[in-house]
mmCIF file of C-alpha atoms in Angstrom:
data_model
loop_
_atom_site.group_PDB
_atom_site.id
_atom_site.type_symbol
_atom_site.label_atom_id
_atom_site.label_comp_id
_atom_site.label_asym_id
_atom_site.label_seq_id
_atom_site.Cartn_x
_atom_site.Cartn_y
_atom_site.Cartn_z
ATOM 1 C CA UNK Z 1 90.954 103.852 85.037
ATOM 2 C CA UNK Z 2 87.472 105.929 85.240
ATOM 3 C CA UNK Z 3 87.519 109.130 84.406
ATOM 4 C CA UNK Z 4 87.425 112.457 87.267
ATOM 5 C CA UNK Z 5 83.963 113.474 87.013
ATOM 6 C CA UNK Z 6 83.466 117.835 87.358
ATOM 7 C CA UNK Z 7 82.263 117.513 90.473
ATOM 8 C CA UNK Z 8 84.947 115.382 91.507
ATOM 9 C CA UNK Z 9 87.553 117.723 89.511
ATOM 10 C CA UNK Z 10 86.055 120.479 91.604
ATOM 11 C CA UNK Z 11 86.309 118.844 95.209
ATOM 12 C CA UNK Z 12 89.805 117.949 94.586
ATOM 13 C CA UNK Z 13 90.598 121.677 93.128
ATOM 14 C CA UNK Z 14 88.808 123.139 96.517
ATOM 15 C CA UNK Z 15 90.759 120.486 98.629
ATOM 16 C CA UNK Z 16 94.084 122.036 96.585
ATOM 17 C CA UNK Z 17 93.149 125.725 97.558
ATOM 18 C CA UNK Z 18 92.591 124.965 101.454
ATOM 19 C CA UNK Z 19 94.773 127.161 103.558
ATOM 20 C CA UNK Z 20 96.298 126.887 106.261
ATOM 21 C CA UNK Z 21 95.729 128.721 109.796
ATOM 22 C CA UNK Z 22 98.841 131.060 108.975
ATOM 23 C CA UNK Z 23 97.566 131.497 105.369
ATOM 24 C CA UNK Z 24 94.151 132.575 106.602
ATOM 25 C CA UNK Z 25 96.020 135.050 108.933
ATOM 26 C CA UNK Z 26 97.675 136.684 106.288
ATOM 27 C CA UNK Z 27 94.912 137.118 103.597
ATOM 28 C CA UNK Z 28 92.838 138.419 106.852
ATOM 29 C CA UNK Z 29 95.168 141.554 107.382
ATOM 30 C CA UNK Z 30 95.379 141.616 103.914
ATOM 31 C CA UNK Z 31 92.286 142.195 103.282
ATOM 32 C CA UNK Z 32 91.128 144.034 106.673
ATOM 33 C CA UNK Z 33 91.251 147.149 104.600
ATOM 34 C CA UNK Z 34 88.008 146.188 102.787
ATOM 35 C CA UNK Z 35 86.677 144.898 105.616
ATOM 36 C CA UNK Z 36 87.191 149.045 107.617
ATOM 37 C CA UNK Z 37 85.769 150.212 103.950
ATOM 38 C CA UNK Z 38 82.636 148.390 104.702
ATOM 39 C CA UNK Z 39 82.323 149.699 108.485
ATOM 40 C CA UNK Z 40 82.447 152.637 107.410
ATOM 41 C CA UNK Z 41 80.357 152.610 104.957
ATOM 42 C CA UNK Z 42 77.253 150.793 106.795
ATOM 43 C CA UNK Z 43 78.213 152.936 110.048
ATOM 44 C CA UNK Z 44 75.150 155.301 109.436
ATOM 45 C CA UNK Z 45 72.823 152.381 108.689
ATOM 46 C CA UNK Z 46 73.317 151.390 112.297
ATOM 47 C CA UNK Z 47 71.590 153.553 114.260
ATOM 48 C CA UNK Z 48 74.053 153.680 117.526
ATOM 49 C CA UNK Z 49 73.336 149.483 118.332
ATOM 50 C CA UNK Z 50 76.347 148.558 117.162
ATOM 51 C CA UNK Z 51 79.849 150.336 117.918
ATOM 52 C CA UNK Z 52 82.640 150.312 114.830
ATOM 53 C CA UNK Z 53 84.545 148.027 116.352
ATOM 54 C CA UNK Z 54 81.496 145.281 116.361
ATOM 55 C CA UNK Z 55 80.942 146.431 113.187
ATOM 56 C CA UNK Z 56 84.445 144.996 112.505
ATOM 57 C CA UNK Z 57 84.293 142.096 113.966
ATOM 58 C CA UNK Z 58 81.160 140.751 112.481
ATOM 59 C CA UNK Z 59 82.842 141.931 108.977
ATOM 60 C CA UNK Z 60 85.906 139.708 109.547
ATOM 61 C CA UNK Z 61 84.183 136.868 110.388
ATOM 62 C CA UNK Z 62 82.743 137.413 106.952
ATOM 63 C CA UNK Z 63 85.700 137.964 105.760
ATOM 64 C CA UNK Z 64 87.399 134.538 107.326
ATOM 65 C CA UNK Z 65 83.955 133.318 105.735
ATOM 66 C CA UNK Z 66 85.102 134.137 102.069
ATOM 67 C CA UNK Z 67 88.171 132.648 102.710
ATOM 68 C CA UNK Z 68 86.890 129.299 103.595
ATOM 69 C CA UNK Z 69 84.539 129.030 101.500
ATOM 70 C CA UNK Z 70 86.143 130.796 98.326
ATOM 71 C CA UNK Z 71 89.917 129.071 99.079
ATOM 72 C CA UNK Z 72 93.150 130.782 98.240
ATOM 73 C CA UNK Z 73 92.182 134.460 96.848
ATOM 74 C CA UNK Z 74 92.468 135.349 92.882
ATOM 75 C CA UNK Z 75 91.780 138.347 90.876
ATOM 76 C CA UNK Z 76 87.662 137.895 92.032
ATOM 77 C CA UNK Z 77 87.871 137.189 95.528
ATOM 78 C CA UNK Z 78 87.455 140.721 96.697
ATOM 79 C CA UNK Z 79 84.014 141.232 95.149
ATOM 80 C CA UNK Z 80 83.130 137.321 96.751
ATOM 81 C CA UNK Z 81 83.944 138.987 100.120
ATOM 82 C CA UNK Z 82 82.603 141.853 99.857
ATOM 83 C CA UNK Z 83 79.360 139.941 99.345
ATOM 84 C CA UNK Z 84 80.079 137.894 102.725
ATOM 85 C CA UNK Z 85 81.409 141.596 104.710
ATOM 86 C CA UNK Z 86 78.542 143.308 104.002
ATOM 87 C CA UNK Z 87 75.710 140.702 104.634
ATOM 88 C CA UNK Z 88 77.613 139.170 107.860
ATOM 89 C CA UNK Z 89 77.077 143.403 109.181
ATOM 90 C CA UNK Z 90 73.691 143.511 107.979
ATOM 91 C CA UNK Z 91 72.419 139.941 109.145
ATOM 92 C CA UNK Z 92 73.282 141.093 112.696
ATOM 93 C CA UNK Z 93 71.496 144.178 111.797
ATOM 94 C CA UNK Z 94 68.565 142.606 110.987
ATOM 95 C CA UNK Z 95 68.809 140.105 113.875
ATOM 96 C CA UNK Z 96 68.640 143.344 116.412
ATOM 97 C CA UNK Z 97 66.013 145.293 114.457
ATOM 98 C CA UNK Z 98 68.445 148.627 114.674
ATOM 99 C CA UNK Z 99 65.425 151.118 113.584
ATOM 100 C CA UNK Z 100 63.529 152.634 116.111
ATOM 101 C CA UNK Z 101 59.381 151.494 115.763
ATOM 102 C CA UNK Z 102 58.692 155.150 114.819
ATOM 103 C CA UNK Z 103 61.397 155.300 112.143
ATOM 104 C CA UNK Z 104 60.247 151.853 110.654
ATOM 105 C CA UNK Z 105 56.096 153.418 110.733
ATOM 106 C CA UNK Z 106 57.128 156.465 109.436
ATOM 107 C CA UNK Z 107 59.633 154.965 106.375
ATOM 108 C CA UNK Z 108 56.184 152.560 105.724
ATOM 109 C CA UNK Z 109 54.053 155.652 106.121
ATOM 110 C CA UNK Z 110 56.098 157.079 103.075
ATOM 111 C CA UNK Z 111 56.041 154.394 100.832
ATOM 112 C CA UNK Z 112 52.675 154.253 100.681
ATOM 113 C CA UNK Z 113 51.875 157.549 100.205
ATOM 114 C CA UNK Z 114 54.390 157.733 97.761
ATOM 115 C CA UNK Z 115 52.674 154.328 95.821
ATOM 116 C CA UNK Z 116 49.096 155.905 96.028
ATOM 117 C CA UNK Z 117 50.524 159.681 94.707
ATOM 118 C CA UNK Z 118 52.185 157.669 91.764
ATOM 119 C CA UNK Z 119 48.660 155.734 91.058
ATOM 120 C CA UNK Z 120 46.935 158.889 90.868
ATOM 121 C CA UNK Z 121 49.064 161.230 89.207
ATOM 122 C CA UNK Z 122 50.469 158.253 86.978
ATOM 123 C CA UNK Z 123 53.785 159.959 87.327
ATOM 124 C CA UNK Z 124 56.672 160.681 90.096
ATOM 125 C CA UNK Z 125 55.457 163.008 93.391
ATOM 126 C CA UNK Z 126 57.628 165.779 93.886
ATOM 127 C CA UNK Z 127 58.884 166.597 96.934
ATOM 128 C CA UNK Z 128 55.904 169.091 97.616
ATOM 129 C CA UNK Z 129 53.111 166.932 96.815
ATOM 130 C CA UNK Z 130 54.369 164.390 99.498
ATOM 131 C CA UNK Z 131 54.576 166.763 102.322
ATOM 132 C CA UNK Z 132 51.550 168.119 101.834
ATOM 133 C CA UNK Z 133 49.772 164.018 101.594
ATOM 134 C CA UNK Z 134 51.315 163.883 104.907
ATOM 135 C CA UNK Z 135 51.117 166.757 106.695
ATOM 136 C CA UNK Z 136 54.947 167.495 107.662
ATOM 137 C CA UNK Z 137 57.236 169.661 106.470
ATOM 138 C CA UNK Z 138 60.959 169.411 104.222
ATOM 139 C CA UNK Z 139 62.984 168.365 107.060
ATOM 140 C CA UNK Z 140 60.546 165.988 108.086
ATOM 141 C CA UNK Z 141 60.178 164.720 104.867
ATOM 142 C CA UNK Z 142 64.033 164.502 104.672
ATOM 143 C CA UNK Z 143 64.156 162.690 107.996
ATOM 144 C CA UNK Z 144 61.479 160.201 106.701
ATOM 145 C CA UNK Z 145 63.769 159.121 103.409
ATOM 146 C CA UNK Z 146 66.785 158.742 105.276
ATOM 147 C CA UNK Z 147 65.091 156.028 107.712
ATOM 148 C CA UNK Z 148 63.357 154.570 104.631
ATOM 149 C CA UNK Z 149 66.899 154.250 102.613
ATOM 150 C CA UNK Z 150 68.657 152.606 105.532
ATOM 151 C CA UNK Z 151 65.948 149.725 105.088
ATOM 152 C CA UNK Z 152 66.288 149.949 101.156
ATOM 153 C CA UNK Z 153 70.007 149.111 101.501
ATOM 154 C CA UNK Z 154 69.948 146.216 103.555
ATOM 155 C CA UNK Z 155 66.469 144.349 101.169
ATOM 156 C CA UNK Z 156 69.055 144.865 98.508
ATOM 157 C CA UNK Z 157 72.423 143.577 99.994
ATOM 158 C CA UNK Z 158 69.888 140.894 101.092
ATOM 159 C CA UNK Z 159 69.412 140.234 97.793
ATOM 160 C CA UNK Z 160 73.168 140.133 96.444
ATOM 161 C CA UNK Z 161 74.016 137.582 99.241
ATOM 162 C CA UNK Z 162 71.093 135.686 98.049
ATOM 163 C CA UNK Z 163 72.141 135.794 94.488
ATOM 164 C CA UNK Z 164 75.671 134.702 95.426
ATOM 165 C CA UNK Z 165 74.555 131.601 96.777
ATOM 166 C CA UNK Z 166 72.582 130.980 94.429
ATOM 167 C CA UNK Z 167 74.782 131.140 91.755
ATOM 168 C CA UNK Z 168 77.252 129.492 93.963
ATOM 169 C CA UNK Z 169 75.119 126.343 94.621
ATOM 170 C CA UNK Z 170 74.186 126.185 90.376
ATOM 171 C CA UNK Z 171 78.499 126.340 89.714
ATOM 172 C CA UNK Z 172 80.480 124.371 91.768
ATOM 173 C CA UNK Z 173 83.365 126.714 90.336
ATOM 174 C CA UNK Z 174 83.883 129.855 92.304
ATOM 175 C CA UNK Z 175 84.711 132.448 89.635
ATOM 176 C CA UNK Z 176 81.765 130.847 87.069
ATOM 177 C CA UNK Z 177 79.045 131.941 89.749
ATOM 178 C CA UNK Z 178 81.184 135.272 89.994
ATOM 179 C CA UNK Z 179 81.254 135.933 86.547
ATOM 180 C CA UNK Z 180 77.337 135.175 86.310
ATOM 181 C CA UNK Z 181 76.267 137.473 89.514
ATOM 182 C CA UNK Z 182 78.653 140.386 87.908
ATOM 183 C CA UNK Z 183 76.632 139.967 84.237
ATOM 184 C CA UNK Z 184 73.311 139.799 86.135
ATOM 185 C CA UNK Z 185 74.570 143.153 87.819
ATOM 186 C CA UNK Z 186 75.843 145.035 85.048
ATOM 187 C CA UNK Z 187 71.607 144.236 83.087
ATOM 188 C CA UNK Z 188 70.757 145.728 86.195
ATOM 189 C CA UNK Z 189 72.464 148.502 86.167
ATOM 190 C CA UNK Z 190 71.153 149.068 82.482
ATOM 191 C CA UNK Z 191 67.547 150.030 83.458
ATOM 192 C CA UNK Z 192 68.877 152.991 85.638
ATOM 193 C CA UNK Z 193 69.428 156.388 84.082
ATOM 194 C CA UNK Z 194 72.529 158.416 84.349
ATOM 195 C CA UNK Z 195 72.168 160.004 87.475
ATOM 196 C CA UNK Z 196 71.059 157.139 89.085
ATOM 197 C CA UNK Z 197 73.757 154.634 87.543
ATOM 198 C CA UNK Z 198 76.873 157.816 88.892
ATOM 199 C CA UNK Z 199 75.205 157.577 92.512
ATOM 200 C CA UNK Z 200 75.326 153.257 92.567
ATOM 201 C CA UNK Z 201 79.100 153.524 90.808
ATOM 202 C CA UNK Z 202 79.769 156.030 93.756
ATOM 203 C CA UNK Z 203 78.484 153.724 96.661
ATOM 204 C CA UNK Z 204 79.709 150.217 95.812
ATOM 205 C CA UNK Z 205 82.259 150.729 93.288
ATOM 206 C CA UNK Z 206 84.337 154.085 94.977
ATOM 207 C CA UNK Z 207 82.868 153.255 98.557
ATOM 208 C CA UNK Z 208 81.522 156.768 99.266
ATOM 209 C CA UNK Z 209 79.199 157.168 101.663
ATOM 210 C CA UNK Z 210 75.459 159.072 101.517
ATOM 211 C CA UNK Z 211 77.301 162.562 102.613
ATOM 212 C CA UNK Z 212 80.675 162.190 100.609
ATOM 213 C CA UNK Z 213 78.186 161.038 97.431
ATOM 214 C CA UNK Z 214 76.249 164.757 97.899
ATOM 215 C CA UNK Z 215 79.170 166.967 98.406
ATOM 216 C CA UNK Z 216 80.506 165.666 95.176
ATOM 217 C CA UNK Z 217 77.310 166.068 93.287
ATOM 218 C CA UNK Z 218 76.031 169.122 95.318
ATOM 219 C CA UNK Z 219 72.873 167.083 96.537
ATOM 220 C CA UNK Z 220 71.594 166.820 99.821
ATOM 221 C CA UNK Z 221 72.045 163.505 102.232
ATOM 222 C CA UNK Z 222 68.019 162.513 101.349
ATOM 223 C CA UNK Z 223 68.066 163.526 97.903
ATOM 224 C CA UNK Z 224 71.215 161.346 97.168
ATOM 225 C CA UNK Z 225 69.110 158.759 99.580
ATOM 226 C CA UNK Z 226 65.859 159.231 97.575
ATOM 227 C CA UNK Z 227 67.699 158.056 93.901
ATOM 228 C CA UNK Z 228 69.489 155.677 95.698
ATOM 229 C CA UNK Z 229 66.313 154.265 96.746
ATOM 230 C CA UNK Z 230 64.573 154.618 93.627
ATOM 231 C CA UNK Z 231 67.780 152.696 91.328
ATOM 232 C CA UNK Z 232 67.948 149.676 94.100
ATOM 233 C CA UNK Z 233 64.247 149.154 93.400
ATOM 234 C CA UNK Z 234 64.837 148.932 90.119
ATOM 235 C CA UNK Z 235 67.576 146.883 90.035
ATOM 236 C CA UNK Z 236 65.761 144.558 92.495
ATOM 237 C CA UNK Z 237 62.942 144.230 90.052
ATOM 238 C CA UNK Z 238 65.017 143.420 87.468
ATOM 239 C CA UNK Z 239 67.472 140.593 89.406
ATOM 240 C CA UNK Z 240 63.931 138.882 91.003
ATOM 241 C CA UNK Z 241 62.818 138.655 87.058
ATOM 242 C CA UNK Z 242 65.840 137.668 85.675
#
């Protein structure tokens, strides 16, 4: 008799973990919940193209996704489809280009002033020194980092989905490539400092949004926007180099 090969082991341990159409109903109300969560959460980033309830819809196909994909839920499902959630939302979002053409020349406008400040003060701009670069005031300015964050979340969720199937074409076993995205996540997290570490934990791990994040740390909406943006960066540099 020839032995099961891994590959083989693995097809017959997916085949095992297929659910039915009643099974897949359940786990889907089960895990609706996260599925709201993520509405809610990616509500702002929308811009008014999408109502809540497409929002939802879109997020449980990603959800019946997962379950398809992953087979019968364990202990690290919900972080796979929370993966799925978010970047069936934020495909769609990307498909309809939800940012006005101003908001998308002014959040570009930014970042390059903000590149060529850093190159010639070989440090940080405040707040102050931006402004005055381009000629608008604080509430302008404020404006202008809230339209450029909405764009900095979805490059990075972007990049998570990526990741996941990449790790989940290199293991044919679902909780391997789980384990490997969460270590590649937690390195990432390591190159943030404090502040910036408590306002990531905030977002994706106790699903506040922008506004809930800055009443808890007495920040404003941008400002809480403005370190968000700066840790995703660096956590992007770090998962494209490692």
């Amino acid at each position: 008799m020839t032995a099961m090969t891994y590959t083989e082991y693995q097809s017959v341990q997916r085949e095992h973990r297929a659910m039915s159409a009643a099974d897949e109903a359940r786990w889907v109300v089960q895990y609706a919940p996260l599925v709201k969560r993520t509405v809610r959460k990616l509500g702002s980033h929308a811009g008014g193209v999408l109502e809540a309830d497409d929002l939802e819809q879109l997020g449980l196909m990603g959800l019946l996704e997962a379950l398809r994909r992953y087979g019968e839920p364990d202990d690290e499902f919900e972080y796979f489809a929370l993966v799925r959630v978010r970047g069936a939302i934020l495909d769609e979002l990307r498909r309809q280009d939800w940012r006005p053409r101003s908001a998308r020349q002014g959040a570009h406008r930014l970042r390059s002033t903000e590149r060529s400040l850093r190159r010639e003060l070989r440090r940080e701009p405040t707040k102050e020194e931006v402004c005055d670069a381009l000629g608008i005031d604080h509430d302008e300015y404020d404006q202008l980092q809230l339209d450029d964050c909405a764009q900095a979340f979805v490059s990075f969720d972007a990049l998570l989905e990526e990741g996941s199937d990449r790790y989940e074409r290199g293991c044919d076993d679902g909780i391997e490539h789980q384990a490997m995205q969460r270590r590649s996540l937690e390195q990432a997290l390591g190159v943030l400092d404090a502040r910036e570490q408590q306002i990531i934990q905030l977002y994706y791990e106790f699903d506040l949004n922008q506004a809930e994040i800055g009443a808890v740390l007495g920040l404003t909406r941008a400002r809480v926007c403005q370190i968000n943006k700066n840790a995703l960066a660096k956590m992007r540099k770090h998962l494209v180099q490692h």
